[in-house]
Amino acid sequence: MAQGARKIRVGVIFGGRSGEHDVSLRSAQAILRAIDRERFEVVPIGITREGRWLSGGDPLRQLAATSRLALAPGDDPPAEESDLGSALAVPETGHAVEVAGAGVVQQLDVVFPVLHGPYGEDGTVQGLLELADVPYVGAGVLGSAVSMDKVVAKQLFEREGLPVAPWLWVTRRQWERDPEGVAARVERELGYPCFVKPANLGSSVGVSKVHHPGELPGAMEEAARYDRKLVVERGIDARELEVSVLGNDEPITSVVGEIRPVNEFYDYQAKYVDEGSELLVPAPITQEQSDTVREMAVRAFKVVDAAGMARVDFFLERNTGTIYINEINTIPGFTQISMYPILWEASGLSFRELVSRLIELALERHAERRDGSGV
Ligand SMILES: Nc1ncnc2c1ncn2[C@@H]1O[C@H](COP(=O)(O)OP(=O)(O)O)[C@@H](O)[C@H]1O
Ligand SMILES: [Mg+2]
């Protein structure tokens, strides 16, 4: 960068109203630590569980104080003095102050939304950023929205010819009106064990493994706490494979990784609380399996219209060797121990380089869209 050139001002947005608020704080902490401060001026922006936007001071610490998951130990870079910080009139206590979301984002060159789940990964924040005409990391409104909805995403995967485990979906109302009818469908079309999930969450929040019909009502009610669309899938006895995708129109893939959950399945507890789930990088699979998974990951990325980044997850059925696509995550976990950055490290791209590349991709995509917008 030329001497004296202004650094690119990057807003990192975290927290948020979803059930994945706590995970977002951990991801954001890792990104704030890794981001290249020679190139980027960083403006941390927190969103409380109630949806209030906080900037100035140290919004990460402020939100972490009421989080169920502790931040990683160690030092974090101090909040930088920026023009924006003083414009926000940060009180002397160092506390972040409430800001108007739209107002604050317009003072940024680019935004890295590190929000998992609804109101962040689902196209809502992306829509705000489009309106404000600010470039941002990751998928746009459409790609975010369809990827967040397991029903629509599966329908698109099927259209693309990607194998999906047998599944069905019902609304909360359908379940409440006719539980026997829904149970009969599950028995007939899927069998047991099966998995019940809310259509719109991640981090395994609201996901249950149902071993026999007696467990179905409890699982449906749990999922119904989070969404009005409920997905039921055949339980696959499978190894779990994940691939990281990076790029816009011509995305590249990382090596394939495998997760061996510490619990019966990869639930919230196994992901974030209990230690001991194993990440195998690269996954001990054949070259052919690896090629298949990577090729499927790119097709999935394109069919949902993702951009920038995504992690695509698969099941490798133990008995048959069948590979099923499970889901695509457009804002994958980004902690130091998350698969997305780990797979890139293993593919030769450091965490810092990865963050820089994602910001560049956001700027490139914005510039391209502007060229083609006709305005
Ligand atoms: N159909 C299935 N067969 C076997 N295991 C499953 C199935 N669906 C989900 N799981 C288990 O539950 C975990 C979470 O489900 P997933 O669909 O990935 O939801 P989330 O979006 O919350 O991560 C998976 O990582 C896997 O361990
Ligand atoms: Mg998952």
XYZ file of C-alpha atoms in Angstrom, residues 15-364:
350
model
C -23.618 -10.936 18.190
C -27.141 -10.554 16.922
C -30.605 -11.763 17.721
C -30.253 -15.436 16.807
C -29.734 -18.508 18.971
C -26.170 -18.460 17.679
C -25.298 -15.117 19.294
C -22.637 -16.649 21.533
C -20.937 -18.540 18.723
C -20.804 -15.329 16.721
C -18.830 -13.613 19.488
C -16.196 -16.336 19.380
C -15.949 -16.178 15.605
C -15.657 -12.397 15.689
C -12.960 -12.526 18.343
C -10.847 -14.785 16.133
C -11.359 -12.532 13.104
C -10.554 -9.378 15.085
C -7.329 -11.036 16.229
C -6.341 -12.250 12.779
C -7.238 -9.300 10.576
C -4.253 -7.517 9.036
C -4.069 -4.165 10.858
C -1.452 -2.868 8.403
C -4.060 -2.913 5.670
C -7.311 -2.531 7.512
C -8.756 -0.165 10.064
C -11.182 -2.202 12.119
C -14.486 -0.970 13.501
C -16.082 -3.594 15.772
C -19.869 -3.409 15.846
C -21.932 -5.514 18.239
C -25.623 -6.332 18.030
C -27.297 -7.222 21.314
C -29.710 -10.120 21.689
C -32.480 -7.528 21.557
C -31.196 -6.152 18.262
C -29.573 -2.917 19.463
C -26.406 -1.914 17.576
C -23.344 -0.930 19.608
C -20.195 0.765 18.421
C -17.249 2.628 19.865
C -15.554 1.335 23.020
C -15.276 -2.458 23.166
C -18.588 -3.982 22.079
C -17.107 -7.504 21.993
C -16.221 -7.469 25.699
C -19.506 -5.804 26.494
C -21.559 -8.520 24.791
C -19.294 -11.299 26.071
C -20.101 -10.261 29.636
C -23.582 -11.753 29.228
C -22.622 -14.658 26.957
C -23.044 -18.340 27.781
C -19.774 -19.177 26.039
C -16.575 -17.612 27.272
C -14.291 -15.873 24.811
C -10.965 -17.525 24.103
C -8.261 -16.625 26.650
C -5.391 -14.341 25.640
C -4.995 -10.741 24.645
C -7.146 -9.031 22.103
C -5.956 -6.028 20.136
C -7.156 -2.815 21.756
C -9.930 -0.906 20.070
C -8.324 1.507 17.625
C -8.693 5.224 17.667
C -10.561 6.060 14.521
C -12.340 9.084 13.138
C -15.443 7.027 13.404
C -14.819 6.302 17.066
C -14.615 9.980 17.897
C -17.575 10.720 15.661
C -19.531 8.344 17.836
C -18.525 10.264 20.951
C -17.474 7.204 22.925
C -18.065 7.883 26.602
C -15.034 7.808 28.881
C -16.108 4.531 30.420
C -15.043 2.780 27.209
C -18.550 1.458 26.844
C -19.910 0.999 23.378
C -22.800 3.269 22.556
C -25.984 2.510 20.740
C -25.904 3.539 17.080
C -28.319 3.458 14.176
C -27.335 0.437 12.068
C -27.842 2.067 8.685
C -26.014 5.223 9.770
C -22.924 3.500 11.042
C -22.474 1.135 8.086
C -22.424 3.986 5.605
C -19.192 5.202 7.157
C -17.442 1.926 6.359
C -15.606 0.775 3.209
C -16.629 -2.836 3.659
C -18.430 -4.952 6.241
C -17.635 -8.433 7.501
C -20.904 -9.765 8.933
C -19.943 -12.440 11.467
C -23.504 -13.269 12.406
C -24.664 -16.873 12.400
C -28.297 -17.813 11.983
C -31.410 -15.638 11.539
C -31.021 -11.836 11.338
C -27.501 -12.074 9.992
C -26.789 -15.141 7.894
C -30.230 -15.092 6.284
C -30.105 -12.055 4.012
C -31.535 -9.493 6.411
C -28.283 -7.728 7.261
C -27.182 -8.246 3.658
C -30.308 -6.357 2.550
C -29.472 -3.470 4.843
C -25.946 -3.366 3.429
C -27.277 -3.418 -0.142
C -29.524 -0.484 0.660
C -26.587 1.366 2.169
C -24.486 0.420 -0.901
C -21.677 -0.944 1.245
C -19.655 -3.980 0.070
C -19.769 -6.949 2.420
C -18.165 -10.340 2.842
C -20.093 -13.441 1.853
C -23.289 -14.296 0.043
C -25.809 -11.683 -1.046
C -29.462 -11.437 -0.064
C -30.680 -14.313 -2.210
C -27.830 -16.738 -1.506
C -27.980 -16.017 2.218
C -31.740 -16.432 2.430
C -32.003 -19.683 0.506
C -29.010 -21.245 2.253
C -30.433 -20.427 5.667
C -33.680 -22.216 4.904
C -33.020 -25.960 4.953
C -36.241 -26.618 3.019
C -35.474 -24.309 0.084
C -31.784 -25.261 0.073
C -32.621 -28.981 -0.139
C -35.104 -28.346 -2.950
C -32.381 -26.526 -4.893
C -29.827 -29.272 -4.206
C -32.298 -31.854 -5.514
C -32.894 -29.846 -8.659
C -29.155 -29.694 -9.175
C -29.007 -33.499 -8.901
C -27.086 -33.504 -5.626
C -28.022 -36.503 -3.434
C -29.961 -35.474 -0.315
C -30.947 -37.874 2.498
C -34.700 -38.685 2.359
C -36.604 -35.910 4.087
C -39.923 -34.140 4.506
C -41.081 -30.909 6.007
C -44.202 -29.642 7.743
C -45.284 -26.374 9.259
C -45.646 -26.029 13.020
C -49.395 -25.708 12.442
C -49.586 -28.926 10.455
C -47.815 -30.723 13.272
C -50.073 -29.205 15.950
C -53.253 -30.026 14.016
C -52.398 -33.549 13.018
C -49.523 -35.095 14.948
C -50.708 -38.647 14.173
C -50.803 -37.942 10.447
C -47.305 -36.446 10.497
C -45.990 -39.344 12.590
C -47.457 -41.796 10.095
C -45.694 -40.020 7.243
C -42.405 -40.074 9.108
C -42.804 -43.803 9.771
C -43.703 -44.540 6.154
C -41.286 -42.266 4.317
C -38.282 -42.094 6.631
C -38.332 -44.581 9.495
C -36.218 -44.407 12.639
C -33.850 -43.075 13.697
C -34.620 -39.726 12.148
C -33.510 -36.149 12.781
C -35.826 -33.220 13.473
C -34.619 -29.663 12.893
C -35.947 -26.130 12.596
C -35.568 -25.044 8.954
C -33.731 -21.852 9.698
C -31.066 -22.329 12.352
C -27.540 -23.654 12.653
C -25.079 -24.752 15.326
C -27.423 -27.710 15.975
C -29.754 -25.439 17.965
C -33.151 -27.182 18.107
C -31.854 -30.336 16.353
C -32.778 -33.744 17.863
C -32.085 -37.335 17.015
C -35.316 -39.319 17.305
C -34.729 -43.005 18.054
C -38.353 -44.198 18.151
C -41.845 -42.763 17.577
C -42.264 -41.917 21.268
C -39.545 -39.265 20.965
C -41.050 -37.533 17.934
C -43.435 -35.121 19.738
C -40.740 -33.770 22.046
C -38.360 -33.261 19.125
C -41.002 -31.497 17.020
C -41.904 -29.191 19.880
C -38.278 -28.354 20.488
C -37.690 -27.497 16.812
C -40.978 -25.551 16.723
C -39.595 -23.182 19.364
C -37.262 -21.809 16.716
C -39.125 -21.879 13.420
C -42.512 -22.415 11.834
C -40.981 -24.804 9.297
C -39.847 -28.171 10.620
C -37.638 -30.601 8.734
C -37.493 -34.339 9.382
C -34.747 -36.429 7.792
C -33.829 -40.086 7.702
C -30.967 -40.699 10.127
C -27.926 -41.679 8.110
C -25.258 -43.793 9.758
C -22.508 -41.683 8.351
C -19.127 -40.082 8.618
C -19.348 -36.280 8.433
C -17.239 -34.484 5.826
C -16.837 -30.737 5.332
C -15.305 -28.605 2.584
C -14.508 -24.895 2.541
C -15.313 -22.885 -0.564
C -13.788 -19.488 -1.384
C -14.417 -17.170 -4.331
C -17.171 -15.516 -6.307
C -18.057 -16.791 -9.774
C -15.133 -19.221 -9.940
C -14.800 -20.540 -6.406
C -12.032 -22.841 -5.210
C -12.278 -25.599 -2.615
C -10.070 -26.593 0.282
C -9.000 -30.087 1.233
C -11.828 -32.142 2.755
C -12.074 -32.466 6.532
C -13.865 -34.983 8.697
C -15.544 -34.480 12.051
C -15.825 -37.269 14.592
C -18.283 -35.895 17.148
C -17.714 -36.678 20.805
C -21.464 -37.162 21.344
C -24.016 -39.381 19.599
C -24.275 -36.712 16.933
C -22.683 -33.338 16.365
C -24.983 -31.390 18.685
C -24.471 -27.950 20.241
C -22.779 -29.451 23.262
C -20.306 -31.384 21.094
C -19.629 -28.350 18.931
C -19.011 -25.702 21.546
C -19.028 -27.017 25.079
C -17.541 -30.510 25.410
C -14.069 -30.906 24.157
C -13.046 -34.071 22.403
C -14.753 -34.004 19.017
C -12.013 -34.806 16.538
C -11.284 -32.863 13.382
C -9.380 -34.950 10.855
C -7.659 -32.804 8.232
C -7.424 -34.006 5.563
C -10.187 -36.576 5.945
C -8.982 -40.170 5.569
C -11.006 -40.855 2.400
C -10.062 -41.912 -1.123
C -8.960 -39.463 -3.788
C -12.135 -40.248 -5.682
C -14.348 -39.486 -2.671
C -12.466 -36.266 -2.082
C -12.874 -35.204 -5.724
C -16.596 -35.990 -5.600
C -17.174 -34.011 -2.422
C -15.220 -31.005 -3.708
C -17.046 -30.997 -7.011
C -20.400 -31.269 -5.235
C -19.438 -28.408 -2.919
C -18.857 -26.076 -5.875
C -22.172 -27.084 -7.465
C -23.974 -26.455 -4.183
C -22.253 -23.070 -3.825
C -23.382 -22.056 -7.303
C -26.932 -23.392 -7.142
C -27.753 -21.352 -4.027
C -25.976 -18.310 -5.502
C -23.424 -18.061 -2.701
C -20.478 -15.644 -2.868
C -17.213 -15.130 -1.041
C -17.279 -18.064 1.302
C -19.251 -21.100 2.406
C -18.673 -24.365 4.170
C -20.489 -27.300 2.621
C -21.218 -30.343 4.791
C -21.731 -33.943 3.680
C -22.599 -37.373 4.995
C -20.610 -40.381 3.819
C -22.858 -43.352 4.571
C -20.878 -46.091 6.278
C -22.470 -49.169 4.711
C -23.054 -47.989 1.171
C -20.398 -45.320 0.627
C -23.156 -42.987 -0.632
C -22.311 -39.309 -0.325
C -25.200 -37.021 0.631
C -25.039 -33.271 0.870
C -26.286 -32.111 4.275
C -26.127 -28.337 4.209
C -24.347 -25.170 3.145
C -23.331 -22.502 5.645
C -22.776 -19.064 4.159
C -21.262 -17.639 7.358
C -19.444 -20.647 8.764
C -17.951 -20.792 12.237
C -14.763 -18.760 12.265
C -13.105 -19.478 15.568
C -9.486 -20.586 15.668
C -10.749 -24.148 16.023
C -13.466 -23.951 13.359
C -13.324 -26.131 10.272
C -13.635 -23.289 7.756
C -10.320 -21.558 8.548
C -8.604 -24.823 9.535
C -9.300 -26.349 6.117
C -7.796 -23.274 4.468
C -4.721 -23.419 6.697
C -4.308 -27.043 5.605
C -4.667 -25.910 1.999
C -1.926 -23.304 2.379
C -3.901 -20.156 3.231
C -3.322 -18.687 6.688
C -6.177 -17.277 8.774
C -4.878 -13.750 8.173
C -4.581 -14.241 4.401
C -8.033 -15.784 4.347
C -9.615 -12.760 6.018
C -7.806 -10.407 3.619
C -8.923 -12.481 0.636
C -12.551 -12.437 1.794
C -12.479 -8.664 2.093
C -10.965 -8.382 -1.395
C -13.683 -10.667 -2.769
C -16.336 -8.459 -1.194
C -14.856 -5.367 -2.851
C -14.510 -7.164 -6.209
